[in-house]
Structure formats: structure tokens, C-alpha cells
CSV table of C-alpha atoms in Angstrom, one decimal:
chain,number,residue,atom,x,y,z
A,1,MET,CA,-8.6,-3.0,12.0
A,2,PRO,CA,-10.7,-5.7,10.4
A,3,ALA,CA,-11.2,-6.0,6.7
A,4,ILE,CA,-14.5,-5.0,5.1
A,5,PRO,CA,-16.3,-8.3,4.4
A,6,ALA,CA,-16.4,-8.1,0.6
A,7,THR,CA,-16.2,-11.3,-1.3
A,8,SER,CA,-15.1,-9.8,-4.6
A,9,VAL,CA,-12.2,-7.7,-3.2
A,10,ALA,CA,-9.5,-9.0,-0.9
A,11,ASN,CA,-8.0,-7.0,2.0
A,12,LEU,CA,-10.5,-4.1,1.7
A,13,ARG,CA,-10.4,-1.8,4.6
A,14,ASP,CA,-11.5,1.7,5.7
A,15,LEU,CA,-8.9,3.9,7.5
A,16,GLY,CA,-11.9,5.6,9.1
A,17,GLY,CA,-12.2,5.4,12.8
A,18,LEU,CA,-8.5,5.1,13.6
A,19,PRO,CA,-7.5,7.4,16.5
A,20,LEU,CA,-5.5,10.5,15.9
A,21,GLY,CA,-5.3,11.7,19.5
A,22,ALA,CA,-7.0,14.6,21.3
A,23,GLY,CA,-10.4,13.0,20.7
A,24,ARG,CA,-9.9,13.0,16.9
A,25,SER,CA,-10.1,10.2,14.4
A,26,VAL,CA,-10.0,9.5,10.7
A,27,ARG,CA,-13.3,10.3,9.1
A,28,PRO,CA,-15.1,7.1,8.0
A,29,GLY,CA,-15.8,6.3,4.3
A,30,LEU,CA,-13.3,8.7,2.6
A,31,VAL,CA,-10.0,6.8,2.4
A,32,LEU,CA,-9.9,3.1,1.7
A,33,ARG,CA,-7.2,0.6,0.9
A,34,ALA,CA,-7.4,-2.9,-0.8
A,35,ALA,CA,-5.7,-5.5,-2.9
A,36,GLN,CA,-6.2,-5.5,-6.7
A,37,LEU,CA,-9.7,-5.0,-8.1
A,38,ASP,CA,-9.6,-7.5,-11.0
A,39,ARG,CA,-12.5,-9.5,-9.5
A,40,LEU,CA,-14.5,-6.6,-8.1
A,41,ASP,CA,-18.3,-6.9,-8.4
A,42,ALA,CA,-19.6,-3.4,-8.5
A,43,ALA,CA,-23.1,-4.6,-7.5
A,44,GLU,CA,-21.9,-6.4,-4.3
A,45,PRO,CA,-23.5,-4.4,-1.4
A,46,ALA,CA,-20.3,-4.1,0.6
A,47,VAL,CA,-18.7,-2.5,-2.5
A,48,ALA,CA,-21.6,-0.5,-3.8
A,49,GLY,CA,-22.3,1.0,-0.4
A,50,LEU,CA,-18.8,2.7,-0.2
A,51,GLY,CA,-19.6,5.1,-3.1
A,52,VAL,CA,-16.0,5.2,-4.3
A,53,ARG,CA,-15.4,8.0,-6.7
A,54,THR,CA,-11.7,7.6,-7.4
A,55,VAL,CA,-9.4,4.5,-7.5
A,56,VAL,CA,-5.7,5.0,-7.4
A,57,ASP,CA,-3.8,2.0,-8.8
A,58,LEU,CA,-0.2,1.8,-7.5
A,59,ARG,CA,0.7,-1.3,-9.6
A,60,THR,CA,3.2,-1.7,-12.5
A,61,GLU,CA,2.2,-1.7,-16.1
A,62,HIS,CA,2.7,-5.5,-16.3
A,63,GLU,CA,0.5,-6.0,-13.2
A,64,ARG,CA,-2.2,-3.8,-14.6
A,65,ALA,CA,-2.2,-5.5,-18.0
A,66,ASP,CA,-2.2,-9.0,-16.4
A,67,ARG,CA,-5.1,-8.3,-14.1
A,68,PRO,CA,-7.0,-5.0,-15.0
A,69,ASP,CA,-9.1,-3.3,-12.5
A,70,ARG,CA,-12.8,-3.5,-12.5
A,71,LEU,CA,-14.0,-0.2,-11.2
A,72,PRO,CA,-16.8,0.6,-8.8
A,73,THR,CA,-19.8,2.2,-10.6
A,74,GLY,CA,-19.1,5.9,-11.4
A,75,ALA,CA,-15.5,5.7,-10.2
A,76,ARG,CA,-12.6,7.2,-12.2
A,77,LEU,CA,-9.2,5.5,-12.4
A,78,LEU,CA,-5.8,7.2,-11.6
A,79,VAL,CA,-2.7,5.2,-12.4
A,80,ALA,CA,0.2,5.9,-10.0
A,81,ASP,CA,2.9,3.4,-10.8
A,82,VAL,CA,5.2,3.4,-7.7
A,83,LEU,CA,7.9,1.1,-9.1
A,84,ALA,CA,8.1,2.1,-12.8
A,85,ASP,CA,11.7,3.3,-12.7
A,86,HIS,CA,12.8,0.7,-10.2
A,87,LEU,CA,11.9,-2.0,-12.7
A,88,ALA,CA,14.3,-0.6,-15.2
A,89,ILE,CA,17.2,-1.0,-12.8
A,90,SER,CA,16.5,-4.2,-11.0
A,91,GLY,CA,13.6,-6.0,-12.6
A,92,LEU,CA,10.4,-6.8,-10.8
A,93,PRO,CA,11.0,-6.5,-7.0
A,94,PRO,CA,9.3,-9.0,-4.7
A,95,ALA,CA,6.4,-6.6,-4.0
A,96,ALA,CA,5.4,-7.0,-7.6
A,97,ARG,CA,6.3,-10.7,-8.2
A,98,LEU,CA,4.4,-12.5,-5.4
A,99,LYS,CA,2.5,-14.9,-7.6
A,100,ALA,CA,5.3,-15.7,-9.9
A,101,LEU,CA,7.6,-16.4,-7.0
A,102,LEU,CA,5.1,-18.5,-5.1
A,103,ALA,CA,4.5,-20.6,-8.2
A,104,ASP,CA,8.2,-21.5,-8.5
A,105,PRO,CA,9.9,-22.5,-5.2
A,106,ALA,CA,13.3,-23.0,-7.0
A,107,LEU,CA,13.1,-19.4,-8.4
A,108,ALA,CA,12.1,-18.1,-5.1
A,109,GLU,CA,15.0,-19.9,-3.3
A,110,GLU,CA,17.5,-18.8,-5.9
A,111,HIS,CA,16.6,-15.1,-5.7
A,112,LEU,CA,15.3,-14.7,-2.2
A,113,GLY,CA,16.5,-17.7,-0.1
A,114,GLY,CA,18.9,-17.6,2.8
A,115,GLY,CA,17.4,-14.4,4.3
A,116,GLN,CA,17.6,-12.5,1.0
A,117,VAL,CA,13.9,-11.9,1.0
A,118,ARG,CA,13.9,-9.5,3.9
A,119,LYS,CA,16.8,-7.5,2.5
A,120,ALA,CA,15.0,-7.3,-0.9
A,121,PHE,CA,11.9,-6.0,0.7
A,122,ALA,CA,13.9,-3.5,2.8
A,123,ARG,CA,15.5,-2.2,-0.5
A,124,THR,CA,12.1,-1.9,-2.1
A,125,TYR,CA,10.6,0.0,0.8
A,126,ARG,CA,13.5,2.5,0.7
A,127,THR,CA,12.6,2.9,-3.0
A,128,PHE,CA,9.1,3.8,-2.0
A,129,VAL,CA,10.7,6.9,-0.4
A,130,SER,CA,13.6,7.8,-2.7
A,131,GLY,CA,12.5,6.5,-6.2
A,132,GLU,CA,11.4,9.1,-8.7
A,133,ALA,CA,8.4,7.1,-9.8
A,134,ALA,CA,7.4,6.5,-6.3
A,135,ARG,CA,7.5,10.3,-5.5
A,136,VAL,CA,5.4,11.0,-8.4
A,137,ALA,CA,2.9,8.3,-7.5
A,138,TYR,CA,2.6,9.2,-3.9
A,139,ARG,CA,2.3,12.9,-4.7
A,140,ALA,CA,-0.6,12.1,-7.0
A,141,LEU,CA,-2.4,10.1,-4.3
A,142,LEU,CA,-2.0,12.9,-1.6
A,143,THR,CA,-3.0,15.5,-4.2
A,144,GLU,CA,-6.2,13.6,-4.8
A,145,LEU,CA,-6.9,13.2,-1.1
A,146,GLY,CA,-6.4,16.9,-0.7
A,147,ALA,CA,-8.6,18.0,-3.6
A,148,PRO,CA,-11.5,20.3,-2.4
A,149,ASP,CA,-14.1,18.3,-4.3
A,150,ALA,CA,-12.7,14.8,-3.5
A,151,GLY,CA,-15.1,12.0,-2.5
A,152,PRO,CA,-14.4,8.5,-1.2
A,153,LEU,CA,-11.0,7.3,-2.6
A,154,LEU,CA,-9.6,3.8,-2.7
A,155,PHE,CA,-5.9,3.1,-3.3
A,156,HIS,CA,-4.5,-0.4,-4.0
A,157,CYS,CA,-1.6,-2.4,-5.3
A,158,SER,CA,-1.7,-6.2,-6.0
A,159,ALA,CA,-1.8,-7.7,-2.5
A,160,GLY,CA,-2.6,-4.5,-0.8
A,161,LYS,CA,0.3,-4.7,1.7
A,162,ASP,CA,3.5,-3.1,0.6
A,163,ARG,CA,3.0,-0.1,-1.8
A,164,THR,CA,-0.5,0.3,-0.3
A,165,GLY,CA,0.9,-0.1,3.3
A,166,TRP,CA,3.4,2.7,2.8
A,167,ALA,CA,0.6,4.9,1.4
A,168,ALA,CA,-1.5,4.3,4.5
A,169,THR,CA,1.5,5.0,6.7
A,170,VAL,CA,2.1,8.4,5.1
A,171,VAL,CA,-1.6,9.4,5.3
A,172,LEU,CA,-2.0,8.4,8.9
A,173,THR,CA,1.2,10.0,10.0
A,174,LEU,CA,0.2,13.3,8.3
A,175,LEU,CA,-3.2,13.2,10.0
A,176,GLY,CA,-1.5,12.9,13.4
A,177,ALA,CA,-1.7,9.2,14.2
A,178,ASP,CA,0.9,8.0,16.7
A,179,GLU,CA,3.5,5.4,15.9
A,180,ALA,CA,1.7,2.6,17.7
A,181,THR,CA,-1.5,3.2,15.7
A,182,VAL,CA,0.5,3.5,12.4
A,183,ARG,CA,2.3,0.2,13.0
A,184,GLU,CA,-0.8,-1.7,14.2
A,185,GLU,CA,-2.6,-0.6,11.0
A,186,TYR,CA,0.3,-1.6,8.8
A,187,LEU,CA,0.6,-5.1,10.4
A,188,SER,CA,-3.1,-5.7,10.5
A,189,VAL,CA,-3.2,-6.9,6.9
A,190,ASN,CA,-1.2,-10.1,7.6
A,191,THR,CA,-4.3,-12.2,8.5
A,192,ALA,CA,-6.2,-11.1,5.4
A,193,VAL,CA,-3.2,-11.6,3.1
A,194,ARG,CA,-2.4,-15.0,4.4
A,195,GLN,CA,-6.0,-16.1,3.9
A,196,ALA,CA,-6.0,-14.7,0.3
A,197,PHE,CA,-2.7,-16.5,-0.6
A,198,ALA,CA,-3.4,-19.7,1.4
A,199,PRO,CA,-3.8,-22.0,-1.6
A,200,MET,CA,-0.6,-20.6,-3.2
A,201,ILE,CA,1.3,-21.0,0.0
A,202,GLU,CA,0.1,-24.6,0.3
A,203,GLY,CA,1.1,-25.3,-3.2
A,204,PHE,CA,4.5,-23.7,-2.7
A,205,ILE,CA,5.2,-25.8,0.4
A,206,THR,CA,3.9,-29.0,-1.3
A,207,GLN,CA,6.5,-28.4,-4.1
A,208,GLY,CA,9.2,-28.2,-1.5
A,209,GLY,CA,9.3,-24.5,-0.9
A,210,ASP,CA,10.5,-23.0,2.4
A,211,PRO,CA,7.5,-22.1,4.6
A,212,ASP,CA,9.3,-19.3,6.3
A,213,LEU,CA,10.3,-17.8,2.8
A,214,ALA,CA,6.6,-18.0,1.7
A,215,LEU,CA,5.4,-16.2,4.9
A,216,ASP,CA,8.1,-13.5,4.5
A,217,LEU,CA,7.0,-13.0,0.9
A,218,ILE,CA,3.3,-12.7,1.4
A,219,GLY,CA,3.2,-10.9,4.8
A,220,VAL,CA,4.6,-7.6,6.1
A,221,LEU,CA,7.2,-7.3,8.9
A,222,PRO,CA,8.1,-4.4,11.2
A,223,GLU,CA,11.5,-4.2,9.6
A,224,TYR,CA,10.1,-3.6,6.2
A,225,LEU,CA,8.3,-0.5,7.4
A,226,ASP,CA,11.4,0.5,9.4
A,227,ALA,CA,13.4,0.6,6.2
A,228,ALA,CA,11.1,3.2,4.7
A,229,LEU,CA,10.9,5.2,7.8
A,230,ASP,CA,14.7,5.2,8.1
A,231,GLU,CA,15.0,6.4,4.5
A,232,VAL,CA,12.6,9.3,5.4
A,233,ALA,CA,14.7,10.2,8.4
A,234,ILE,CA,18.0,10.1,6.5
A,235,ARG,CA,16.8,12.0,3.5
A,236,HIS,CA,14.3,14.5,5.0
A,237,GLY,CA,14.3,14.3,8.8
A,238,SER,CA,10.5,14.1,9.2
A,239,MET,CA,7.4,12.8,7.4
A,240,GLU,CA,6.2,16.4,6.9
A,241,ALA,CA,9.5,17.4,5.2
A,242,TYR,CA,9.4,14.2,3.1
A,243,VAL,CA,5.9,15.1,1.9
A,244,ARG,CA,6.7,18.8,1.4
A,245,GLU,CA,10.2,18.5,-0.1
A,246,GLY,CA,10.5,14.9,-1.3
A,247,LEU,CA,7.0,14.6,-2.8
A,248,GLY,CA,6.5,18.2,-3.6
A,249,VAL,CA,3.1,18.4,-2.0
A,250,PRO,CA,2.3,22.0,-0.8
A,251,ASP,CA,1.3,22.6,2.8
A,252,SER,CA,-2.1,23.9,1.5
A,253,VAL,CA,-2.9,20.5,0.0
A,254,THR,CA,-1.8,18.7,3.2
A,255,GLY,CA,-4.0,21.1,5.2
A,256,ARG,CA,-7.1,20.4,3.0
A,257,MET,CA,-6.5,16.7,3.4
A,258,ARG,CA,-6.4,17.0,7.2
A,259,GLU,CA,-9.6,19.0,7.1
A,260,ARG,CA,-11.4,16.5,5.0
A,261,LEU,CA,-10.2,13.3,6.7
A,262,THR,CA,-10.2,14.4,10.4
A,263,ALA,CA,-13.3,14.1,12.6
A,264,GLY,CA,-14.0,15.1,16.2
A,265,ALA,CA,-12.7,17.5,18.8
A,266,GLY,CA,-12.4,20.5,16.5
A,267,ALA,CA,-11.6,18.3,13.6
A,268,ARG,CA,-8.6,19.9,12.0
A,269,GLY,CA,-5.3,18.2,13.1
């Protein structure tokens, strides 16, 4: 799943075209994901041609204030802060602290060295499922995707890999994508993210930082996704039950989302 070649938005991709089985696929041009939009150029052809009508920002208040979104022409902004309540308990988790940690190898080593980084990400991914702010945020995203008059929607966090990656996993699973497709899509961001953070990684290593720690911080690993999926299984038993009971999204909304976003072989999944 290659990124859309936009110069002003990193890690921009369309979920459209991904297979859903039985000759079906995700309808192109309606659900997109990306990294933060603080450098977005609305006039750039690759951006303007998408016709985005709604942007869902999954970042924290601090991240939004530090690097405010620039919106595509005519788009509305919906803030859906996944980690708002998690911050009050544990401070900024690694998903929201990438740049600060990469700028300070000593800080990164202190808090995330010795294998702590993977455990920290696993805890954060479980919060994506069980946290109250996360439930509110992902409910808002799915409700927007299931709105009868919805147009092209783009959702994003900072790097476009963790909070955004879980959102894509939920959407694709609801649409009927198999596990292999979901995992391939989730992991496909690694190349783009490593390119986007290459200068920071180089600086981190030059200052004596652990290269493996840097890669664990800026990339995604199967075990991160496994933690969220395990939390779904433990708490709800299935993705459908998680969406219905955990997020409080009615079946009617999920049904409309499937109708809108599914193409081919009778369309509805």
C-alpha cells in the first residue's frame, strides 16, 4: 500500500482498493490516513485532488497547539483526542512524544531503554481499546464515516502510525478485510515513517542513542497491534462487539459505513 506522493503531507494513503474478499474492495477516495497536516499545502495537486471534506485529528491538545493542522480547502476539522485521559494518568506516552524522545537520547534511554519501549507501546495500544477518551474518539470517527452525507474523510495523528494505525485496523476489519490484509496495511507505514524521521534518527544515533530503540520508537511492530487486538478479545470477544458495546456505535451506523465504503460484487459487506 504505497503512500500518495504528496510533498506537503507525510505518510498520506488511501485505504481504497484494499481487498475485502468475495470480489469486494474498499471504495477509493473516501477514507484516507496521514501524519500531521501542519505543513499541508492545500493547492498541491496531490492534496487538492482528494477533495477531503472532513479531517479527524486524533492528537492531544499539546500536539495540536504545537503543530496546528492546515486544512484542505473546504474541509471541516473534528478533534478526536484518543489519549486525553491517558495523559492525566501517565504523562505523554511514546505515541505522542516521538520528537521529544528522539531529540534526547538520555531521556529516551532512561524511560524506554532495555526493552521498555515495546512494553510502553503495548500499554498504549491497549489504551486505544479500553481508555474512555479513546472510545469517544474512535466512536466519533466511525460515526463520521457512517454519516449518510459524508464525503472523503482523512484521519491522522502525529506520525500517522499508532493512533491512526488502530483506526485503520478497526475500519478495515469492520468492512470485512482478512487478518493478512489488515496486518499488511498496518505495517506498510514503516517505510514512509522511517523516511520522514530519517534526519532525527541520524541525529539521535550521532548523539549516542541506541539505533534499535530509535527504530522501535518510530516504527510499528506486529506485537503493538497484537496488544490492541488482545484487549478487544479479552474485553469484548470480537471487533463487532467492541464497536457496538465498547464504542457505542449502533449497527445502523456500521451498516451505512459498509455501504458507503465497499465496492464490487454486490457492494455491501
